[in-house]
PDB file of N, CA and C in Angstrom:
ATOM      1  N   UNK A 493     146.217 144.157 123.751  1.00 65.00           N
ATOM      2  CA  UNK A 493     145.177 143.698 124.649  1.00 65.00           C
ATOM      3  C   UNK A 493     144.009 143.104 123.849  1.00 65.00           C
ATOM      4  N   UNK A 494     143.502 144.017 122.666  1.00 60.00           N
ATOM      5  CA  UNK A 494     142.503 143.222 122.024  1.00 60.00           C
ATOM      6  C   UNK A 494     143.156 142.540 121.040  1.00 60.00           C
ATOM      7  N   UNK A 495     144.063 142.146 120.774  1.00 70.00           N
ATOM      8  CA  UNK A 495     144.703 141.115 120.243  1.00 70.00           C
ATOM      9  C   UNK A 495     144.601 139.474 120.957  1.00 70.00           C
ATOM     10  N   UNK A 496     144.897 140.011 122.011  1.00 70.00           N
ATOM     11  CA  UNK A 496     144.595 138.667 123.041  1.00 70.00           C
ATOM     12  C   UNK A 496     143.535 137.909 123.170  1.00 70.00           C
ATOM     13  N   UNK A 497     142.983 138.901 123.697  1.00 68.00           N
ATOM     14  CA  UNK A 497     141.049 138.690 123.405  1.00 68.00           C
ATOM     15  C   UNK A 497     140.716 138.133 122.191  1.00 68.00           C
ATOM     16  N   UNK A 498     141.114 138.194 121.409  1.00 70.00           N
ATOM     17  CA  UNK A 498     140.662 137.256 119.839  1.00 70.00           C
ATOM     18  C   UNK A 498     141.468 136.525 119.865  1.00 70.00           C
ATOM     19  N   UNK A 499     142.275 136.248 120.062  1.00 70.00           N
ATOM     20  CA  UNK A 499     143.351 134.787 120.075  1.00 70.00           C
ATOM     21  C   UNK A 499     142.837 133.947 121.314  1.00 70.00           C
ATOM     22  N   UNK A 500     142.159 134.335 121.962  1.00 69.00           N
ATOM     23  CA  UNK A 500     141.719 133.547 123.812  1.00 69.00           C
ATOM     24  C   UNK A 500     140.449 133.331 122.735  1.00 69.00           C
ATOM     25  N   UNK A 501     139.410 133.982 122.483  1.00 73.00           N
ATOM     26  CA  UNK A 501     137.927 133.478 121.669  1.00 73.00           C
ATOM     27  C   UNK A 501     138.254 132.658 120.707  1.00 73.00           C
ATOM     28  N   UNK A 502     139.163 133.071 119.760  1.00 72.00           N
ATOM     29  CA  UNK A 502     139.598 131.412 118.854  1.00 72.00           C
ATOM     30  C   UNK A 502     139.593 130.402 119.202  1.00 72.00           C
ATOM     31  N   UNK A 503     140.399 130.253 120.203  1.00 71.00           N
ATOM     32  CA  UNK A 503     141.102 129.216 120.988  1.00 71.00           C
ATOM     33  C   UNK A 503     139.654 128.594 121.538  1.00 71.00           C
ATOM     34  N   UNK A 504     139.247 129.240 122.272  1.00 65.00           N
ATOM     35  CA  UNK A 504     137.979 128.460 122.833  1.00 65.00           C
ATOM     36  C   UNK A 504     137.258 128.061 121.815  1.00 65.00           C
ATOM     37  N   UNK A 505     136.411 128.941 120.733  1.00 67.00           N
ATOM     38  CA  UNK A 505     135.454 128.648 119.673  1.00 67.00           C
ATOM     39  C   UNK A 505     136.278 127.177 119.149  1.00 67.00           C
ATOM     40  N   UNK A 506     136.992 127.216 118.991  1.00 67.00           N
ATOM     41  CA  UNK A 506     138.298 125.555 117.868  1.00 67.00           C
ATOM     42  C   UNK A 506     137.592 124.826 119.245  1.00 67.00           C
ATOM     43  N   UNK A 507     137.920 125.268 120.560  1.00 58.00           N
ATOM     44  CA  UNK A 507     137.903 123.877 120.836  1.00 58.00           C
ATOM     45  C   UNK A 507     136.704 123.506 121.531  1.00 58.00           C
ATOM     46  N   UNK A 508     135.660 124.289 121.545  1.00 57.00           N
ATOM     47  CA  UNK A 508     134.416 123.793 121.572  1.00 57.00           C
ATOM     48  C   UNK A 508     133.919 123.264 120.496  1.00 57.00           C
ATOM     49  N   UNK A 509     134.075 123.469 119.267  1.00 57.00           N
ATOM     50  CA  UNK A 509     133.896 122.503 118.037  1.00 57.00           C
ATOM     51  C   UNK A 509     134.880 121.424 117.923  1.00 57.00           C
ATOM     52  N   UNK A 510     135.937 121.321 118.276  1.00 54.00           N
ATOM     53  CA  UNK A 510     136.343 120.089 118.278  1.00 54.00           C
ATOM     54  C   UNK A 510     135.851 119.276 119.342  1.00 54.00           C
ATOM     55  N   UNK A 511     135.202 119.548 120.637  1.00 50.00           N
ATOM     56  CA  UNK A 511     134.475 118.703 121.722  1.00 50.00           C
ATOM     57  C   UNK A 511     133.108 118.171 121.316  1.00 50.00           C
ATOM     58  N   UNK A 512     132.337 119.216 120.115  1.00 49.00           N
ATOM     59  CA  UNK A 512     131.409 118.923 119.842  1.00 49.00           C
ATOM     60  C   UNK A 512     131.722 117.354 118.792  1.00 49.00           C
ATOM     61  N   UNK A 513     132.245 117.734 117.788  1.00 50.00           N
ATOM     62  CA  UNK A 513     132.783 116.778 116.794  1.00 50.00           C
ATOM     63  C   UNK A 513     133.294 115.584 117.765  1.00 50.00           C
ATOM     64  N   UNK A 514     134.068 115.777 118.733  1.00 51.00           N
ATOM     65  CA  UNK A 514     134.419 114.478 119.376  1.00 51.00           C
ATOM     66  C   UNK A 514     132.892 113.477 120.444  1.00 51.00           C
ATOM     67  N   UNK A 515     131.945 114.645 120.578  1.00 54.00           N
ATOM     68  CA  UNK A 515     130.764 113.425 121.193  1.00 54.00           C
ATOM     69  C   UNK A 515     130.337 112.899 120.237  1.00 54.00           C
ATOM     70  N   UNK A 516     130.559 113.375 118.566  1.00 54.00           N
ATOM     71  CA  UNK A 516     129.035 112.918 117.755  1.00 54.00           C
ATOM     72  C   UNK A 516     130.075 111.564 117.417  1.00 54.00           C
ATOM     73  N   UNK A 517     130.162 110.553 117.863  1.00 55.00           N
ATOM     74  CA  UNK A 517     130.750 109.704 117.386  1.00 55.00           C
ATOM     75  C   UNK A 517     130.446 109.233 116.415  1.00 55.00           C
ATOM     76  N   UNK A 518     130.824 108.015 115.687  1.00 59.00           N
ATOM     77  CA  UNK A 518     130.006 107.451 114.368  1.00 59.00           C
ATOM     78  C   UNK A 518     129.283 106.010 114.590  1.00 59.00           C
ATOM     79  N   UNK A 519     129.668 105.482 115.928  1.00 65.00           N
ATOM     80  CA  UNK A 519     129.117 104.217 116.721  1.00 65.00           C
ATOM     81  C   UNK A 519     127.787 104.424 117.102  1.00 65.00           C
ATOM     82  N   UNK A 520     126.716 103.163 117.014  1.00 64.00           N
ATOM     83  CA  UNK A 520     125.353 104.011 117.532  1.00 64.00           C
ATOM     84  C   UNK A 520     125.292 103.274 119.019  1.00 64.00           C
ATOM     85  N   UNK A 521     124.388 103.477 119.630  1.00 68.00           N
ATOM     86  CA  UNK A 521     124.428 102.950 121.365  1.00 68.00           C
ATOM     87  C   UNK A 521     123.774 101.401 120.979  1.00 68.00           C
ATOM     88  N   UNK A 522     123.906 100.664 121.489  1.00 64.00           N
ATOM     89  CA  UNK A 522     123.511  99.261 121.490  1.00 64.00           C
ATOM     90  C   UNK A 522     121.972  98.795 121.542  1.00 64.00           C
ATOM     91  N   UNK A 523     121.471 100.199 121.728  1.00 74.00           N
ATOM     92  CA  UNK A 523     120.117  99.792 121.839  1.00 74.00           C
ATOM     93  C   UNK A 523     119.176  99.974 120.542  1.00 74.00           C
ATOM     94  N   UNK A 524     120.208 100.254 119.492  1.00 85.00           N
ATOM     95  CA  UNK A 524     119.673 100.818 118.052  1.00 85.00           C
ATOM     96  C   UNK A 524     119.245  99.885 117.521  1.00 85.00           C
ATOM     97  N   UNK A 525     118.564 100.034 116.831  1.00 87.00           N
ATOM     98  CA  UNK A 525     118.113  98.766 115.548  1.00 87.00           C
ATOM     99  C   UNK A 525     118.765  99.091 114.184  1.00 87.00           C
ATOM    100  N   UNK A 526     119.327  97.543 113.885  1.00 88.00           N
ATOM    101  CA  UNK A 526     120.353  97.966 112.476  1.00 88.00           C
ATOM    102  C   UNK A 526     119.334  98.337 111.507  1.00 88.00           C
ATOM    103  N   UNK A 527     120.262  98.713 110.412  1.00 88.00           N
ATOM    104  CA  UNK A 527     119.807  99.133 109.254  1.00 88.00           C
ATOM    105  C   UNK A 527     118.574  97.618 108.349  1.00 88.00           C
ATOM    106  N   UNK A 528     119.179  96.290 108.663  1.00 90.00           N
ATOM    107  CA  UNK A 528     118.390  95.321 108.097  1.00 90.00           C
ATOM    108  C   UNK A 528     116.957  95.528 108.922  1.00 90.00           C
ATOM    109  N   UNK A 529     116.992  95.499 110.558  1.00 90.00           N
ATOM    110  CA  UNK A 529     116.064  95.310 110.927  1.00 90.00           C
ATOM    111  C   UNK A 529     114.631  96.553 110.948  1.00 90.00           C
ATOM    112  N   UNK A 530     115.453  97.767 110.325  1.00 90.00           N
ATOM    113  CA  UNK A 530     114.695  98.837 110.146  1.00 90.00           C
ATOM    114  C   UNK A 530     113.718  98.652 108.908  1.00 90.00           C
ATOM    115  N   UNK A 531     115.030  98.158 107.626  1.00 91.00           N
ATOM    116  CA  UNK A 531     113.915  97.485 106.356  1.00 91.00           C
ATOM    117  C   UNK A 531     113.185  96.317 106.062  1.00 91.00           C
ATOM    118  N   UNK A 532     113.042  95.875 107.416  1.00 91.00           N
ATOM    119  CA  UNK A 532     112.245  95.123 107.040  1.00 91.00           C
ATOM    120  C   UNK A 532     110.928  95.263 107.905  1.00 91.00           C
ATOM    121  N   UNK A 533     111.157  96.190 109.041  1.00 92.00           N
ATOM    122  CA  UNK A 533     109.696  96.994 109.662  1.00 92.00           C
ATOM    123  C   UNK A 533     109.019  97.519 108.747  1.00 92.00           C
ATOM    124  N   UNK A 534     109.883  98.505 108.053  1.00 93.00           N
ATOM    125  CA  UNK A 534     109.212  99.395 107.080  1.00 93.00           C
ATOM    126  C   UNK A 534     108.796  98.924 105.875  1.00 93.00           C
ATOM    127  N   UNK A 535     109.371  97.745 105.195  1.00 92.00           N
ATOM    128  CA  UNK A 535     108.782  96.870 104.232  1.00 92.00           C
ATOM    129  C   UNK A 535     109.863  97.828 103.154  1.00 92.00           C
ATOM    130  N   UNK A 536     110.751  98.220 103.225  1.00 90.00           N
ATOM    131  CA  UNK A 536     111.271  98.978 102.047  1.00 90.00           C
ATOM    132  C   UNK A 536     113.058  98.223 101.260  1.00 90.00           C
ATOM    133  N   UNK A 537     112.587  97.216 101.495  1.00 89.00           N
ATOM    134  CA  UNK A 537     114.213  96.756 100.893  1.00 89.00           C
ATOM    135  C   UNK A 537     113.530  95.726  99.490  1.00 89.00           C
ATOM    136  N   UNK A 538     114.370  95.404  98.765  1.00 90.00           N
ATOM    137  CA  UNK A 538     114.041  95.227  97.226  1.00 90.00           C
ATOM    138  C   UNK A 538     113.161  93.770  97.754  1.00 90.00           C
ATOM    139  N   UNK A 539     113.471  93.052  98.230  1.00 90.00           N
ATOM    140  CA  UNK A 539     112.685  91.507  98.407  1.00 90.00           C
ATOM    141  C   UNK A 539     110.856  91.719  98.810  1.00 90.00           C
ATOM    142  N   UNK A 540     110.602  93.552  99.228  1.00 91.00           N
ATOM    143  CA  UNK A 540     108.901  93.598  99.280  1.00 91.00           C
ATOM    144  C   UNK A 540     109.043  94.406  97.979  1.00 91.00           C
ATOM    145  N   UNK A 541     109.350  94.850  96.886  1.00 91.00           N
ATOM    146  CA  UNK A 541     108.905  94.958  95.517  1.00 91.00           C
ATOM    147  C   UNK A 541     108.029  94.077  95.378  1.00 91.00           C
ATOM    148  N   UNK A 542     107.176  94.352  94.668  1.00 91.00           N
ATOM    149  CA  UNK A 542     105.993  93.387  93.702  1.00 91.00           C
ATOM    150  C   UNK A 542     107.070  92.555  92.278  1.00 91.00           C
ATOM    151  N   UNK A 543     106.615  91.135  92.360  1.00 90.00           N
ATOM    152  CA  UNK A 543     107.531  90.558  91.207  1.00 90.00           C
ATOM    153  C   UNK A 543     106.111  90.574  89.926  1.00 90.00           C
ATOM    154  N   UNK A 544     107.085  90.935  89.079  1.00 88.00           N
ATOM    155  CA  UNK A 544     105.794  90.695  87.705  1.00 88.00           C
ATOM    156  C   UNK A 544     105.688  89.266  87.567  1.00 88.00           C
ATOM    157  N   UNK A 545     103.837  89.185  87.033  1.00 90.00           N
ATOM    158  CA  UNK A 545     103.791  87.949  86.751  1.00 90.00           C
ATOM    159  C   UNK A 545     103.112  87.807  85.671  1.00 90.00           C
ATOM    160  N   UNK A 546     102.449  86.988  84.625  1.00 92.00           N
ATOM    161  CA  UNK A 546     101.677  86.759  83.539  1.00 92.00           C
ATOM    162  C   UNK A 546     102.163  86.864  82.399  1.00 92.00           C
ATOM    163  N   UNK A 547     102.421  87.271  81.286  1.00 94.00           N
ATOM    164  CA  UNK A 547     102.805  87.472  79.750  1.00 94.00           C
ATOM    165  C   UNK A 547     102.599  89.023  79.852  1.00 94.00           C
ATOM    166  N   UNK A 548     103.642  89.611  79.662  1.00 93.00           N
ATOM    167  CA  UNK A 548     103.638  90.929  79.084  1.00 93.00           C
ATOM    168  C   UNK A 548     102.974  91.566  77.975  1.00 93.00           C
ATOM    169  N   UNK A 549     103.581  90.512  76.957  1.00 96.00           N
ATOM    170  CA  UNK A 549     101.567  90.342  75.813  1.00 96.00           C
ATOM    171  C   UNK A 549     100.808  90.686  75.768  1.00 96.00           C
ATOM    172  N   UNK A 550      99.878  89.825  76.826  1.00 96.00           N
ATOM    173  CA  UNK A 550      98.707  89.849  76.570  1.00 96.00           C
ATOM    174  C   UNK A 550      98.141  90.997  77.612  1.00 96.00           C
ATOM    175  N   UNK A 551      99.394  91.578  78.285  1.00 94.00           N
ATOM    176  CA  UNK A 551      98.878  92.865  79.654  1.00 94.00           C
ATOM    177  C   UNK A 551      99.169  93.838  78.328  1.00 94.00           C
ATOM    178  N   UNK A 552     100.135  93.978  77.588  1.00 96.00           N
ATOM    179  CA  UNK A 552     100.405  95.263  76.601  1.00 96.00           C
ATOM    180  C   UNK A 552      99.183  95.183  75.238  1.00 96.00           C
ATOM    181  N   UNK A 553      98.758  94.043  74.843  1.00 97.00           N
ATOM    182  CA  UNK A 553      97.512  93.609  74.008  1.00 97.00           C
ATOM    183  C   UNK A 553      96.270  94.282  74.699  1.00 97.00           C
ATOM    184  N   UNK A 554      95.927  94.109  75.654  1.00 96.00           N
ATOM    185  CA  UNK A 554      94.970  94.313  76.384  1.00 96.00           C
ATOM    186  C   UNK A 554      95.102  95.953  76.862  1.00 96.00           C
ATOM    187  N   UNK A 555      95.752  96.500  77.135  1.00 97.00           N
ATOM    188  CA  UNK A 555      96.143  97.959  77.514  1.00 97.00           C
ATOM    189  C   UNK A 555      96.243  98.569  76.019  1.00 97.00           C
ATOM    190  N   UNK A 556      96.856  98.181  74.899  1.00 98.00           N
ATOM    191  CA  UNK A 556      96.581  98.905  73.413  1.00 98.00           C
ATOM    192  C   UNK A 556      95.263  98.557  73.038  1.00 98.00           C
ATOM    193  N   UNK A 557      94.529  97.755  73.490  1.00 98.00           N
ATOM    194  CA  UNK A 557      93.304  97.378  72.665  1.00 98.00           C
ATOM    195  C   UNK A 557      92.029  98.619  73.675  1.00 98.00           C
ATOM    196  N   UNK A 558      92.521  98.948  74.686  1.00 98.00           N
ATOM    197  CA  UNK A 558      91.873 100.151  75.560  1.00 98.00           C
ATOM    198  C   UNK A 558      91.879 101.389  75.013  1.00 98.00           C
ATOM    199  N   UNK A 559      93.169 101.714  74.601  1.00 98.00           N
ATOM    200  CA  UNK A 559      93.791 103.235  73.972  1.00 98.00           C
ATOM    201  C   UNK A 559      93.134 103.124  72.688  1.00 98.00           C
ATOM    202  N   UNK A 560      93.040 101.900  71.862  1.00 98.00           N
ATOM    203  CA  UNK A 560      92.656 102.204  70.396  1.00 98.00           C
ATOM    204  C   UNK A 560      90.811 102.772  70.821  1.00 98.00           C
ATOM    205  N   UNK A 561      90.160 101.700  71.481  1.00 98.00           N
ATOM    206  CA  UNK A 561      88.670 102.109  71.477  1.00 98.00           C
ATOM    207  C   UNK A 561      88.827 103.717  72.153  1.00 98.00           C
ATOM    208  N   UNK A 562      89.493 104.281  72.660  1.00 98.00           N
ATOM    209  CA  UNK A 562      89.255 105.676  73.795  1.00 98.00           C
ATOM    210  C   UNK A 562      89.741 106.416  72.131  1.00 98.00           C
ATOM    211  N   UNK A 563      90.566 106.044  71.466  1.00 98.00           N
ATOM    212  CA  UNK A 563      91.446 106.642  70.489  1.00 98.00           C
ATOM    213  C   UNK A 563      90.512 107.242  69.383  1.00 98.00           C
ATOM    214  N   UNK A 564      89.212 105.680  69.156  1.00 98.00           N
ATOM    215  CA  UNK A 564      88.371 105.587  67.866  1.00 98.00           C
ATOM    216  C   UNK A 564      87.203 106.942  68.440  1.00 98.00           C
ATOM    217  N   UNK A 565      86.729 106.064  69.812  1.00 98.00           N
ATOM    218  CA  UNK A 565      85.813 107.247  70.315  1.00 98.00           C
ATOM    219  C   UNK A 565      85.637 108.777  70.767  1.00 98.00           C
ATOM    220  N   UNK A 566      87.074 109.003  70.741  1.00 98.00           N
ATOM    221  CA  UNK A 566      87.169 110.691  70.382  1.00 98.00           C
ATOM    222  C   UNK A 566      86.936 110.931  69.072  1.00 98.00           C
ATOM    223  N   UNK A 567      87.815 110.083  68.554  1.00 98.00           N
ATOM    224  CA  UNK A 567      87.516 110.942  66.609  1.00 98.00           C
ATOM    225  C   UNK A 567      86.482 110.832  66.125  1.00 98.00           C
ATOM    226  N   UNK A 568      85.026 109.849  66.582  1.00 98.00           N
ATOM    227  CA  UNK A 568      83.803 109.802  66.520  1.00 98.00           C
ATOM    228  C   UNK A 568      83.267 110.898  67.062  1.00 98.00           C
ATOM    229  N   UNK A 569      83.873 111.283  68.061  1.00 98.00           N
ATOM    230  CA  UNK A 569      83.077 113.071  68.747  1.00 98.00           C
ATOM    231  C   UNK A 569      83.415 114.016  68.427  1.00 98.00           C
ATOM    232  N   UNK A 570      84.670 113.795  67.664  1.00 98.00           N
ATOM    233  CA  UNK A 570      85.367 115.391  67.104  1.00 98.00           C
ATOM    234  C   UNK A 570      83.979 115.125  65.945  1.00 98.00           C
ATOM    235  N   UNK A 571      84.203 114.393  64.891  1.00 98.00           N
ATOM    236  CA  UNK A 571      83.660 114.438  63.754  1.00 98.00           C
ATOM    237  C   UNK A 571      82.149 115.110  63.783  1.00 98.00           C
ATOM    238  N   UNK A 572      81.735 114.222  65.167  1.00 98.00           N
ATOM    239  CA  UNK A 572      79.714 114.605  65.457  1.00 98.00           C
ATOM    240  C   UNK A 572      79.742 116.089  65.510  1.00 98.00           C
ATOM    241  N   UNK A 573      81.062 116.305  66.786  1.00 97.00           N
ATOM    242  CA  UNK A 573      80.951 117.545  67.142  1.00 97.00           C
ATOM    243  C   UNK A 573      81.131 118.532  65.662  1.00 97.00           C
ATOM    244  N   UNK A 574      82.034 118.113  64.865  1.00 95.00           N
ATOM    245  CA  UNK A 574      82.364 119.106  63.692  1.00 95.00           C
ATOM    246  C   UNK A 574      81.122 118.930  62.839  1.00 95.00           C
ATOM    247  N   UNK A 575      80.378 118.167  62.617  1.00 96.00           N
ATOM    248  CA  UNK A 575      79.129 118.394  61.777  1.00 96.00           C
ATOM    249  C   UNK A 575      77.845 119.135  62.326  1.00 96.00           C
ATOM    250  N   UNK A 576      77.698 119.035  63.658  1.00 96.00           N
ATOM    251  CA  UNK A 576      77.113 119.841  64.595  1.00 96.00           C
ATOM    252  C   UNK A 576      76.658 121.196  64.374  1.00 96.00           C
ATOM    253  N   UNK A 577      78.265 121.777  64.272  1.00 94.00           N
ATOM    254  CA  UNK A 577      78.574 123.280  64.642  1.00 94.00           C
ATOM    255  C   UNK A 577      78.411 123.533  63.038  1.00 94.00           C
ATOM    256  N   UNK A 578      78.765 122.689  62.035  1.00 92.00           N
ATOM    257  CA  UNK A 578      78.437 123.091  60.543  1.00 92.00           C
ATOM    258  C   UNK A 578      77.021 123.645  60.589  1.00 92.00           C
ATOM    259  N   UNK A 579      76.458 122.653  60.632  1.00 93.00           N
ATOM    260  CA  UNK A 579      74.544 122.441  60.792  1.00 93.00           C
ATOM    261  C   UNK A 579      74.368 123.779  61.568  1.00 93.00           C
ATOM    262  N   UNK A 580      74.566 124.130  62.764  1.00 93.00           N
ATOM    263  CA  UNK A 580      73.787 125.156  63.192  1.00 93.00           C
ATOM    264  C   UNK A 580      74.448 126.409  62.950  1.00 93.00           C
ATOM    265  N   UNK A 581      75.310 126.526  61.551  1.00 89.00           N
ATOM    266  CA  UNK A 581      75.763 127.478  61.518  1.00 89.00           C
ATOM    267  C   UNK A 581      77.354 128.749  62.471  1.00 89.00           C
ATOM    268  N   UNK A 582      77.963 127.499  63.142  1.00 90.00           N
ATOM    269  CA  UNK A 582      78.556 128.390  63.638  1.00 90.00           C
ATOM    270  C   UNK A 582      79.883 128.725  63.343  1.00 90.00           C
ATOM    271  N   UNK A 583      80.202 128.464  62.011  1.00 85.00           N
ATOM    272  CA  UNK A 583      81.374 128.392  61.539  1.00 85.00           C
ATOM    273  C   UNK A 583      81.256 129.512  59.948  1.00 85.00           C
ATOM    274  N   UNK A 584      81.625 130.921  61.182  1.00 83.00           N
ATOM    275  CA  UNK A 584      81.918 132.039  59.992  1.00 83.00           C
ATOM    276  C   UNK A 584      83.468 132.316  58.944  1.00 83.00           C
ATOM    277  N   UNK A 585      83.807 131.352  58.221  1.00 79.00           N
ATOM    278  CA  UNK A 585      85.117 131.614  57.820  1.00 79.00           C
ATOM    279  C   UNK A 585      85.306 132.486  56.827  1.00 79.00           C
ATOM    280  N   UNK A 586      84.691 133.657  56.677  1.00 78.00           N
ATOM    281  CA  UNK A 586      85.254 134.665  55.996  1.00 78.00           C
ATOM    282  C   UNK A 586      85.405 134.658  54.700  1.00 78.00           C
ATOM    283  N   UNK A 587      84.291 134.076  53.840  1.00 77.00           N
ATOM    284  CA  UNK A 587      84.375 133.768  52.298  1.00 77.00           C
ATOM    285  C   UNK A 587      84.389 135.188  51.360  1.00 77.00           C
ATOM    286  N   UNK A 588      84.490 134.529  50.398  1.00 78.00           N
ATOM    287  CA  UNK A 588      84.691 136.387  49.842  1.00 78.00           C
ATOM    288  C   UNK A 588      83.056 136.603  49.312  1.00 78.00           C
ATOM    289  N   UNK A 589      82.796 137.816  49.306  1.00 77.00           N
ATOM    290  CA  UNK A 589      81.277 137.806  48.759  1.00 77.00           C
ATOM    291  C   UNK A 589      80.609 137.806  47.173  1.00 77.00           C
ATOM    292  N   UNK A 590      79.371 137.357  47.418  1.00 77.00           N
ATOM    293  CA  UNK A 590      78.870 136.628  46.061  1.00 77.00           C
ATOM    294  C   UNK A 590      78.687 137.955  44.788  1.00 77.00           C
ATOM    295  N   UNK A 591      79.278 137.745  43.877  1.00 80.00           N
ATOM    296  CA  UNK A 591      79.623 138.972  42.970  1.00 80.00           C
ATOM    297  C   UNK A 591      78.326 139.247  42.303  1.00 80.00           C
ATOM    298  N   UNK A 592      78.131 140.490  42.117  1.00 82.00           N
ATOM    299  CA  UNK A 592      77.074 140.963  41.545  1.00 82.00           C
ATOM    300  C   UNK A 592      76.670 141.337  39.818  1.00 82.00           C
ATOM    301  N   UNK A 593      75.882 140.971  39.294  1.00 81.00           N
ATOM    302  CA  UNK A 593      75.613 140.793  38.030  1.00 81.00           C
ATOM    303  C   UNK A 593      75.172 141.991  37.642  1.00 81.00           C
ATOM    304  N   UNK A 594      75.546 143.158  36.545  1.00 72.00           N
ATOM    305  CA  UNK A 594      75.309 144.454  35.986  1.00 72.00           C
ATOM    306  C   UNK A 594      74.273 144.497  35.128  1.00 72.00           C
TER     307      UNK A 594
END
């Protein structure tokens, strides 16, 4: 008897998933908008990329000649900063002490 009963719930569970699987078709309804006309609402297909333009050159010349001055003007502030902290003393490095004369 409860043998049955699980062979009758199989039976149904299979074929309510196979009814389900048979509405989701893979066709869309006619009122869809294709895939072209979606990318080009959204602006996302390769033809709205930005195209490069100018000499790579003189954009990579101009972008290294930025990094060198940011580059020069830190090591100008490490240095200030390291003579700084000399000057006011704040650099205890642990020398050995000054020997005494008998």
């Amino acid at each position: 008897m409860l043998s049955r009963f699980v062979l009758v719930a199989r039976t149904v569970n299979n074929v309510s998933r196979q009814q389900a699987v048979r509405c989701m078709g893979s066709h869309a309804p006619a009122h869809w908008k294709t895939d072209k006309q979606i990318a080009i609402e959204q602006k996302s297909s390769m033809n709205d990329l930005p195209v490069p333009g100018g000499s790579w050159q003189e954009y990579y010349n101009q972008r290294n000649s930025k990094w060198n001055l940011l580059l020069g003007l830190s090591a100008v502030f490490l240095l200030t900063t390291i003579v700084a902290l000399q000057r006011a003393g704040c650099f205890y490095l642990h020398t050995t002490p000054p020997l005494k004369k008998k």
